[in-house]
Short mmCIF file of C-alpha atoms in Angstrom, two decimals:
data_model
loop_
_atom_site.label_atom_id
_atom_site.label_comp_id
_atom_site.label_asym_id
_atom_site.label_seq_id
_atom_site.Cartn_x
_atom_site.Cartn_y
_atom_site.Cartn_z
CA MET A 1 -47.88 26.95 15.54
CA ALA A 2 -48.69 30.21 17.29
CA ARG A 3 -48.26 32.08 14.01
CA GLN A 4 -50.73 29.76 12.23
CA ILE A 5 -53.39 30.22 14.95
CA SER A 6 -52.99 34.00 14.87
CA THR A 7 -53.37 34.14 11.07
CA PHE A 8 -56.49 31.90 11.15
CA TRP A 9 -58.16 34.01 13.89
CA TRP A 10 -57.55 37.23 11.93
CA ALA A 11 -59.08 35.75 8.74
CA LEU A 12 -62.19 34.51 10.62
CA THR A 13 -62.74 37.94 12.24
CA TYR A 14 -62.43 39.70 8.88
CA MET A 15 -64.99 37.41 7.20
CA LYS A 16 -67.59 38.05 9.95
CA SER A 17 -67.14 41.82 9.78
CA THR A 18 -67.64 41.92 6.00
CA GLU A 19 -70.52 39.42 5.77
CA GLY A 20 -72.65 40.05 2.61
CA GLU A 21 -70.00 42.11 0.89
CA GLU A 22 -68.05 40.82 -2.09
CA LYS A 23 -64.50 41.59 -1.10
CA SER A 24 -61.40 39.62 -1.60
CA LEU A 25 -59.47 38.48 1.39
CA PRO A 26 -56.43 40.72 1.84
CA SER A 27 -53.14 39.18 2.51
CA ALA A 28 -52.41 38.26 6.07
CA PRO A 29 -50.19 40.66 7.93
CA SER A 30 -46.59 39.67 7.95
CA MET A 31 -45.50 38.23 11.25
CA PRO A 32 -41.97 38.63 12.56
CA ARG A 33 -39.88 35.47 12.03
CA PRO A 34 -38.91 33.86 15.33
CA LEU A 35 -35.25 34.17 16.20
CA GLY A 36 -34.89 30.39 16.27
CA HIS A 37 -35.85 30.16 12.61
CA VAL A 38 -33.40 32.71 11.21
CA ARG A 39 -31.59 31.20 8.20
CA ARG A 40 -27.89 30.93 8.81
CA TRP A 41 -25.47 30.80 5.87
CA ARG A 42 -22.82 28.10 6.29
CA HIS A 43 -19.27 29.15 5.50
CA PRO A 44 -17.10 26.46 3.88
CA PRO A 45 -14.40 25.13 6.25
CA VAL A 46 -10.92 26.44 5.67
CA TYR A 47 -7.87 24.25 6.40
CA ARG A 48 -5.44 25.98 8.73
CA PRO A 49 -1.98 24.39 8.78
CA LEU A 50 -0.70 23.34 12.19
CA VAL A 51 2.95 23.47 11.13
CA ASP A 52 4.82 26.53 9.93
CA LEU A 53 8.02 25.40 8.24
CA SER A 54 9.52 28.90 8.34
CA THR A 55 9.47 29.02 12.15
CA MET A 56 11.06 25.60 12.74
CA GLU A 57 14.73 25.22 13.57
CA GLU A 58 16.83 23.64 10.83
CA ARG A 59 17.81 20.68 13.00
CA HIS A 60 14.18 20.05 13.93
CA VAL A 61 13.20 20.13 10.24
CA ILE A 62 15.82 17.48 9.41
CA LEU A 63 14.82 15.30 12.37
CA THR A 64 11.14 15.43 11.43
CA TYR A 65 11.26 15.26 7.63
CA ARG A 66 14.80 13.89 6.89
CA LEU A 67 15.39 16.82 4.52
CA ASP A 68 16.50 20.36 5.20
CA ARG A 69 14.23 23.35 4.72
CA ALA A 70 15.56 24.36 1.29
CA THR A 71 15.23 20.80 -0.06
CA VAL A 72 11.69 20.46 1.28
CA LEU A 73 10.63 23.70 -0.39
CA GLU A 74 12.26 22.62 -3.65
CA LEU A 75 10.47 19.26 -3.50
CA CYS A 76 7.13 20.95 -2.79
CA ALA A 77 7.57 23.21 -5.81
CA GLN A 78 8.41 20.21 -7.99
CA LEU A 79 5.37 18.21 -6.88
CA GLU A 80 2.90 21.10 -6.64
CA PRO A 81 1.41 20.69 -10.17
CA ASP A 82 0.39 17.12 -9.32
CA LEU A 83 -0.90 17.97 -5.84
CA MET A 84 -3.08 20.97 -6.62
CA SER A 85 -6.82 20.25 -6.52
CA PRO A 86 -8.48 20.49 -9.96
CA ILE A 87 -11.18 22.65 -8.33
CA ARG A 88 -9.51 25.29 -6.20
CA GLN A 89 -11.77 25.02 -3.22
CA PRO A 90 -10.88 26.48 0.18
CA THR A 91 -11.23 22.98 1.65
CA GLY A 92 -8.21 21.68 -0.30
CA ILE A 93 -5.04 20.71 1.58
CA PRO A 94 -2.11 22.92 0.50
CA PRO A 95 0.61 21.03 -1.43
CA GLN A 96 3.26 21.87 1.16
CA VAL A 97 1.13 20.36 3.94
CA GLN A 98 0.61 17.22 1.85
CA VAL A 99 4.34 16.78 1.28
CA LEU A 100 5.24 17.49 4.92
CA SER A 101 2.68 15.03 6.27
CA VAL A 102 3.92 12.22 3.98
CA LEU A 103 7.58 12.96 4.79
CA HIS A 104 6.73 12.77 8.49
CA PHE A 105 4.94 9.45 7.94
CA LEU A 106 7.86 7.90 6.04
CA ALA A 107 10.46 9.19 8.49
CA SER A 108 8.68 8.23 11.72
CA GLY A 109 7.06 4.93 10.74
CA SER A 110 3.96 5.95 12.73
CA PHE A 111 0.37 4.98 12.03
CA GLN A 112 -1.71 7.06 9.67
CA THR A 113 -3.96 8.25 12.48
CA THR A 114 -1.07 9.68 14.48
CA VAL A 115 0.41 11.53 11.51
CA ALA A 116 -3.02 12.77 10.42
CA ILE A 117 -3.72 14.30 13.83
CA SER A 118 -0.35 16.06 13.90
CA SER A 119 -1.03 17.38 10.40
CA GLY A 120 -4.52 18.67 11.19
CA MET A 121 -6.49 16.34 8.91
CA SER A 122 -8.60 13.23 9.21
CA GLN A 123 -7.19 9.74 8.74
CA ALA A 124 -9.28 9.23 5.61
CA MET A 125 -7.97 12.48 4.12
CA PHE A 126 -4.36 11.54 4.93
CA SER A 127 -4.84 8.19 3.16
CA LYS A 128 -5.79 10.08 -0.01
CA VAL A 129 -2.90 12.52 0.46
CA LEU A 130 -0.44 9.64 0.84
CA SER A 131 -1.54 8.09 -2.46
CA ARG A 132 -1.33 11.43 -4.27
CA VAL A 133 2.14 12.28 -2.99
CA LEU A 134 3.50 8.80 -3.73
CA SER A 135 2.16 8.96 -7.28
CA ALA A 136 3.67 12.41 -7.76
CA LEU A 137 7.07 11.23 -6.47
CA LEU A 138 7.14 8.15 -8.68
CA LYS A 139 6.71 10.33 -11.76
CA HIS A 140 10.21 11.68 -11.04
CA MET A 141 11.82 8.29 -10.35
CA ARG A 142 14.04 8.33 -13.45
CA SER A 143 15.40 11.72 -12.45
CA TYR A 144 16.63 10.47 -9.06
CA ILE A 145 17.37 6.73 -9.50
CA VAL A 146 19.77 6.53 -12.44
CA PHE A 147 22.27 3.84 -13.43
CA PRO A 148 25.76 5.22 -14.23
CA GLU A 149 26.15 6.41 -17.79
CA VAL A 150 29.22 5.73 -19.90
CA GLY A 151 30.69 9.15 -19.20
CA ASP A 152 30.42 8.59 -15.44
CA LEU A 153 32.10 5.16 -15.40
CA PRO A 154 35.69 6.35 -14.70
CA THR A 155 34.58 8.29 -11.61
CA VAL A 156 32.37 5.46 -10.37
CA LYS A 157 35.15 2.86 -10.83
CA GLY A 158 37.64 5.11 -9.03
CA ASP A 159 35.32 5.50 -6.02
CA PHE A 160 34.85 1.74 -5.72
CA TYR A 161 38.56 1.07 -6.16
CA ALA A 162 39.22 3.26 -3.12
CA LEU A 163 37.06 0.93 -1.01
CA GLY A 164 38.76 -2.42 -1.65
CA HIS A 165 41.22 -2.01 -4.53
CA ILE A 166 39.16 -4.11 -6.95
CA PRO A 167 39.16 -2.44 -10.38
CA ASN A 168 36.24 -1.78 -12.75
CA ILE A 169 33.42 -2.11 -10.17
CA ILE A 170 30.42 0.13 -10.93
CA GLY A 171 27.90 -1.14 -8.37
CA ALA A 172 27.23 -3.37 -5.38
CA ILE A 173 24.08 -5.50 -5.56
CA ASP A 174 22.09 -7.19 -2.79
CA GLY A 175 18.57 -7.68 -1.46
CA THR A 176 16.86 -6.53 1.73
CA HIS A 177 13.48 -7.31 3.25
CA VAL A 178 10.72 -4.85 4.17
CA ALA A 179 8.01 -6.25 6.44
CA LEU A 180 4.35 -6.03 5.48
CA VAL A 181 0.99 -7.57 6.33
CA PRO A 182 0.46 -10.03 3.45
CA PRO A 183 -2.73 -10.76 1.50
CA HIS A 184 -4.59 -13.48 3.37
CA ARG A 185 -5.04 -15.90 0.48
CA ILE A 186 -1.36 -16.03 -0.53
CA GLU A 187 0.36 -15.17 2.73
CA GLN A 188 2.83 -18.06 2.37
CA VAL A 189 4.32 -16.44 -0.75
CA TYR A 190 5.46 -13.45 1.33
CA ARG A 191 7.07 -15.51 4.12
CA ASN A 192 10.86 -15.16 3.89
CA ARG A 193 13.70 -17.28 5.24
CA ARG A 194 13.48 -15.52 8.60
CA SER A 195 9.82 -16.58 8.98
CA TYR A 196 8.16 -13.17 8.67
CA HIS A 197 6.25 -11.66 5.77
CA SER A 198 8.06 -9.17 3.57
CA MET A 199 8.89 -7.79 0.16
CA ASN A 200 12.36 -8.76 -1.09
CA VAL A 201 13.85 -5.53 -2.45
CA GLN A 202 16.84 -5.65 -4.80
CA MET A 203 19.10 -2.62 -4.95
CA VAL A 204 22.32 -1.57 -6.62
CA CYS A 205 24.30 1.24 -5.01
CA LEU A 206 27.41 3.28 -5.75
CA ALA A 207 30.40 3.80 -3.48
CA ASP A 208 28.79 6.91 -1.92
CA GLN A 209 25.60 4.92 -1.01
CA TYR A 210 23.63 6.46 -3.89
CA ILE A 211 20.96 3.99 -5.07
CA SER A 212 21.28 3.45 -8.83
CA HIS A 213 18.71 0.66 -9.21
CA VAL A 214 15.75 -0.65 -7.17
CA ASN A 215 13.34 -3.50 -7.77
CA ALA A 216 10.61 -3.93 -5.14
CA LYS A 217 8.13 -6.15 -7.01
CA PHE A 218 8.92 -9.58 -5.58
CA PRO A 219 7.63 -11.19 -2.34
CA GLY A 220 9.90 -12.29 0.47
CA SER A 221 10.07 -15.98 -0.49
CA VAL A 222 11.79 -15.22 -3.81
CA HIS A 223 15.57 -15.72 -3.91
CA ASP A 224 17.91 -12.80 -4.64
CA ALA A 225 19.42 -14.51 -7.68
CA TYR A 226 15.99 -15.03 -9.25
CA ILE A 227 15.10 -11.36 -8.78
CA MET A 228 18.38 -10.27 -10.34
CA LEU A 229 18.02 -12.53 -13.38
CA ASN A 230 14.43 -11.32 -13.92
CA SER A 231 15.22 -7.63 -13.67
CA SER A 232 16.72 -5.14 -16.10
CA ILE A 233 20.21 -5.58 -14.59
CA PRO A 234 21.40 -8.39 -16.96
CA TYR A 235 20.40 -6.36 -20.02
CA VAL A 236 22.06 -3.18 -18.75
CA MET A 237 25.28 -4.95 -17.81
CA GLU A 238 25.46 -6.81 -21.11
CA GLN A 239 25.30 -3.45 -22.88
CA LEU A 240 28.24 -2.22 -20.79
CA GLN A 241 30.46 -5.29 -21.24
CA ARG A 242 32.60 -3.62 -23.89
CA HIS A 243 33.78 -1.27 -21.12
CA ARG A 244 34.86 -4.25 -18.96
CA VAL A 245 32.89 -3.34 -15.85
CA TRP A 246 31.43 -5.53 -13.09
CA LEU A 247 28.93 -5.56 -10.29
CA ILE A 248 29.88 -7.09 -6.96
CA GLY A 249 27.60 -9.33 -4.93
CA ASP A 250 27.58 -11.92 -2.14
CA SER A 251 27.61 -15.69 -2.46
CA GLY A 252 23.84 -15.77 -2.98
CA TYR A 253 24.40 -14.72 -6.59
CA PRO A 254 25.89 -16.76 -9.43
CA ASN A 255 29.35 -15.81 -10.64
CA LEU A 256 28.68 -14.27 -14.05
CA SER A 257 30.83 -12.51 -16.62
CA TRP A 258 29.70 -9.14 -15.20
CA LEU A 259 29.17 -10.14 -11.55
CA LEU A 260 31.97 -10.91 -9.07
CA THR A 261 31.22 -13.09 -6.04
CA PRO A 262 33.56 -14.28 -3.25
CA VAL A 263 35.51 -17.55 -3.36
CA ARG A 264 33.74 -20.07 -1.13
CA ASN A 265 36.77 -22.05 0.02
CA PRO A 266 39.91 -19.99 -0.60
CA ARG A 267 42.99 -22.18 -0.97
CA THR A 268 45.68 -19.64 -1.79
CA ARG A 269 46.80 -16.39 -0.25
CA ALA A 270 45.70 -14.58 -3.44
CA GLU A 271 42.14 -15.89 -3.05
CA GLU A 272 42.13 -14.82 0.59
CA ARG A 273 43.26 -11.32 -0.34
CA TYR A 274 40.58 -11.22 -3.01
CA ASN A 275 37.89 -12.22 -0.49
CA GLU A 276 39.07 -9.54 1.94
CA ALA A 277 38.95 -6.88 -0.77
CA HIS A 278 35.59 -8.21 -1.96
CA GLY A 279 34.13 -7.90 1.54
CA ARG A 280 35.39 -4.33 2.03
CA THR A 281 33.88 -3.32 -1.30
CA ARG A 282 30.56 -5.13 -0.96
CA ARG A 283 29.77 -3.81 2.53
CA VAL A 284 28.74 -0.48 1.02
CA ILE A 285 25.40 -2.00 0.00
CA GLU A 286 24.78 -3.17 3.57
CA ARG A 287 25.59 0.31 4.87
CA THR A 288 23.19 1.73 2.28
CA PHE A 289 20.40 -0.53 3.55
CA GLY A 290 21.16 0.52 7.11
CA LEU A 291 21.16 4.24 6.30
CA LEU A 292 17.98 3.99 4.19
CA LYS A 293 16.04 2.17 6.92
CA ALA A 294 17.38 4.40 9.69
CA ARG A 295 16.42 7.53 7.74
CA PHE A 296 12.93 6.21 6.88
CA ARG A 297 11.70 4.15 9.81
CA CYS A 298 8.64 2.90 7.94
CA LEU A 299 10.99 0.43 6.19
CA HIS A 300 12.64 -0.78 9.40
CA MET A 301 11.40 -3.64 11.57
CA THR A 302 11.18 -1.30 14.56
CA GLY A 303 8.60 0.72 12.63
CA GLY A 304 6.37 -2.35 12.39
CA SER A 305 4.89 -3.99 9.32
CA LEU A 306 3.35 -1.87 6.59
CA PHE A 307 -0.45 -2.30 6.57
CA TYR A 308 -0.85 -1.81 2.83
CA SER A 309 -1.26 -3.84 -0.30
CA PRO A 310 1.97 -5.15 -1.87
CA LYS A 311 1.57 -2.64 -4.71
CA LYS A 312 1.44 0.31 -2.33
CA VAL A 313 4.32 -1.08 -0.27
CA CYS A 314 6.35 -1.13 -3.47
CA GLN A 315 5.46 2.53 -4.05
CA ILE A 316 6.50 3.45 -0.51
CA ILE A 317 9.86 1.67 -0.89
CA VAL A 318 10.67 3.38 -4.19
CA ALA A 319 9.58 6.75 -2.80
CA CYS A 320 11.97 6.32 0.15
CA CYS A 321 14.80 5.48 -2.28
CA ILE A 322 14.05 8.66 -4.25
CA LEU A 323 14.12 10.76 -1.08
CA HIS A 324 17.31 9.00 0.08
CA ASN A 325 19.07 9.96 -3.16
CA LEU A 326 17.70 13.50 -2.92
CA ALA A 327 19.15 13.83 0.59
CA LEU A 328 22.54 12.62 -0.67
CA ARG A 329 22.49 15.03 -3.60
CA ARG A 330 21.74 17.96 -1.31
CA GLN A 331 24.23 16.68 1.31
CA VAL A 332 21.60 16.61 4.05
CA PRO A 333 23.13 15.03 7.19
CA PHE A 334 21.37 12.12 8.83
CA LEU A 335 20.40 13.06 12.38
CA GLN A 336 18.90 10.92 15.10
CA GLU A 337 17.44 12.21 18.33
CA ASP A 338 19.35 9.89 20.67
CA GLY A 339 22.75 10.59 19.17
CA PRO A 340 25.58 11.15 21.67
CA ASP A 341 26.68 14.51 20.26
CA GLY A 342 23.54 16.00 18.79
CA GLY A 343 22.83 13.12 16.47
CA VAL A 344 25.19 13.30 13.48
CA VAL A 345 25.71 9.72 12.29
CA ALA A 346 28.42 9.07 9.74
CA ALA A 347 27.65 5.45 8.90
CA VAL A 348 25.48 2.52 9.91
CA GLU A 349 26.96 -0.81 10.83
CA PRO A 350 26.52 -3.41 8.06
CA VAL A 351 24.24 -6.38 8.46
CA GLU A 352 25.65 -9.73 7.43
CA SER A 353 23.84 -11.48 4.61
CA GLU A 354 22.22 -14.86 5.25
CA GLU A 355 21.48 -15.85 1.67
CA GLU A 356 21.97 -19.40 0.47
CA GLU A 357 25.01 -19.93 -1.72
CA ALA A 358 24.37 -20.19 -5.45
CA GLU A 359 26.12 -22.55 -7.78
CA GLU A 360 29.36 -21.30 -9.28
CA ASP A 361 28.99 -21.63 -13.02
CA ASN A 362 31.43 -19.07 -14.47
CA ILE A 363 34.62 -18.58 -12.48
CA ASP A 364 36.99 -17.76 -15.31
CA ASN A 365 36.32 -14.05 -15.04
CA ARG A 366 36.92 -14.06 -11.28
CA ASN A 367 40.10 -16.12 -11.61
CA THR A 368 41.41 -13.58 -14.09
CA VAL A 369 40.85 -10.77 -11.59
CA ILE A 370 42.58 -12.75 -8.83
CA GLN A 371 45.61 -13.55 -10.99
CA GLN A 372 46.03 -10.02 -12.30
CA TYR A 373 45.47 -8.01 -9.13
CA PHE A 374 45.89 -10.23 -6.02
CA GLN A 375 48.88 -12.52 -6.70
#
């Protein structure tokens, strides 16, 4: 305002002094710009990571991310092409930070806000990062979750035989529940037999707790046998029947030509021995569930229900299975902070199944096994 008044007063004085002369008005003298109006150039914000993986102790890395340092770096390099921003702006989150933040979220079972703060980003940004990392991981699903091939069958059968002395077993099958907040309109579909909302996840594992198959598409009210019959498992096992191999499952499954279940009411000593061997062999799937949920607390009841759509919950479950298999491949030990001797845990106690018994419709195959190996 002061500058405008000064310019006007100068022009009026000049016009009076040159009255009667035809002269053009010269330009007004330049006035110094006030300090408060100096234009300031904004510099784009630069993300500065809060975590330096190279300075962390190896045990702390495993406790926080469930993978060791070398495996984390290898995973970051594998996912980097899918996590790089198409426009390389300085505001982009580095791929390693994206992977570390998602690993921390899956391992801790914390809320997004808590993980976002510890990662140095907003909650909205972490939500986008979570979706990107999950999508990148799922692209590599068939590289980490693989059913045994024909050439691997002798080794797989030998490992299972060491558990319970039942021959020709190539997998243990069962279902487990992962709690979630259901869609409001169809919440009753997700209510399971234990009266909480969940996804019913079917898995097949090997004797070393490696997950060879996962199906996380069905809500908690669906029975295990229905999920199995509507998955790819029947087709795969039918293709392998010429090799005389079986899966092993609990009494919630039907007794099929490629699936061995326990005898409900054993009447002979041979049937009792078979049931004992069946239980020792089948418990590996329960231990796998326990180890998976202990390693990734977001899947465990103590981590609370997952506040995501069923589709995203399915992605989280499969991503945890991929990371579980990756940890087994790289022989990463499972550590927990409250362990008695530093936290090395060798196994997790099995959880007994509470599935309803299915009808026995094909017991000839099971009777043959009992007569040949348990008389």
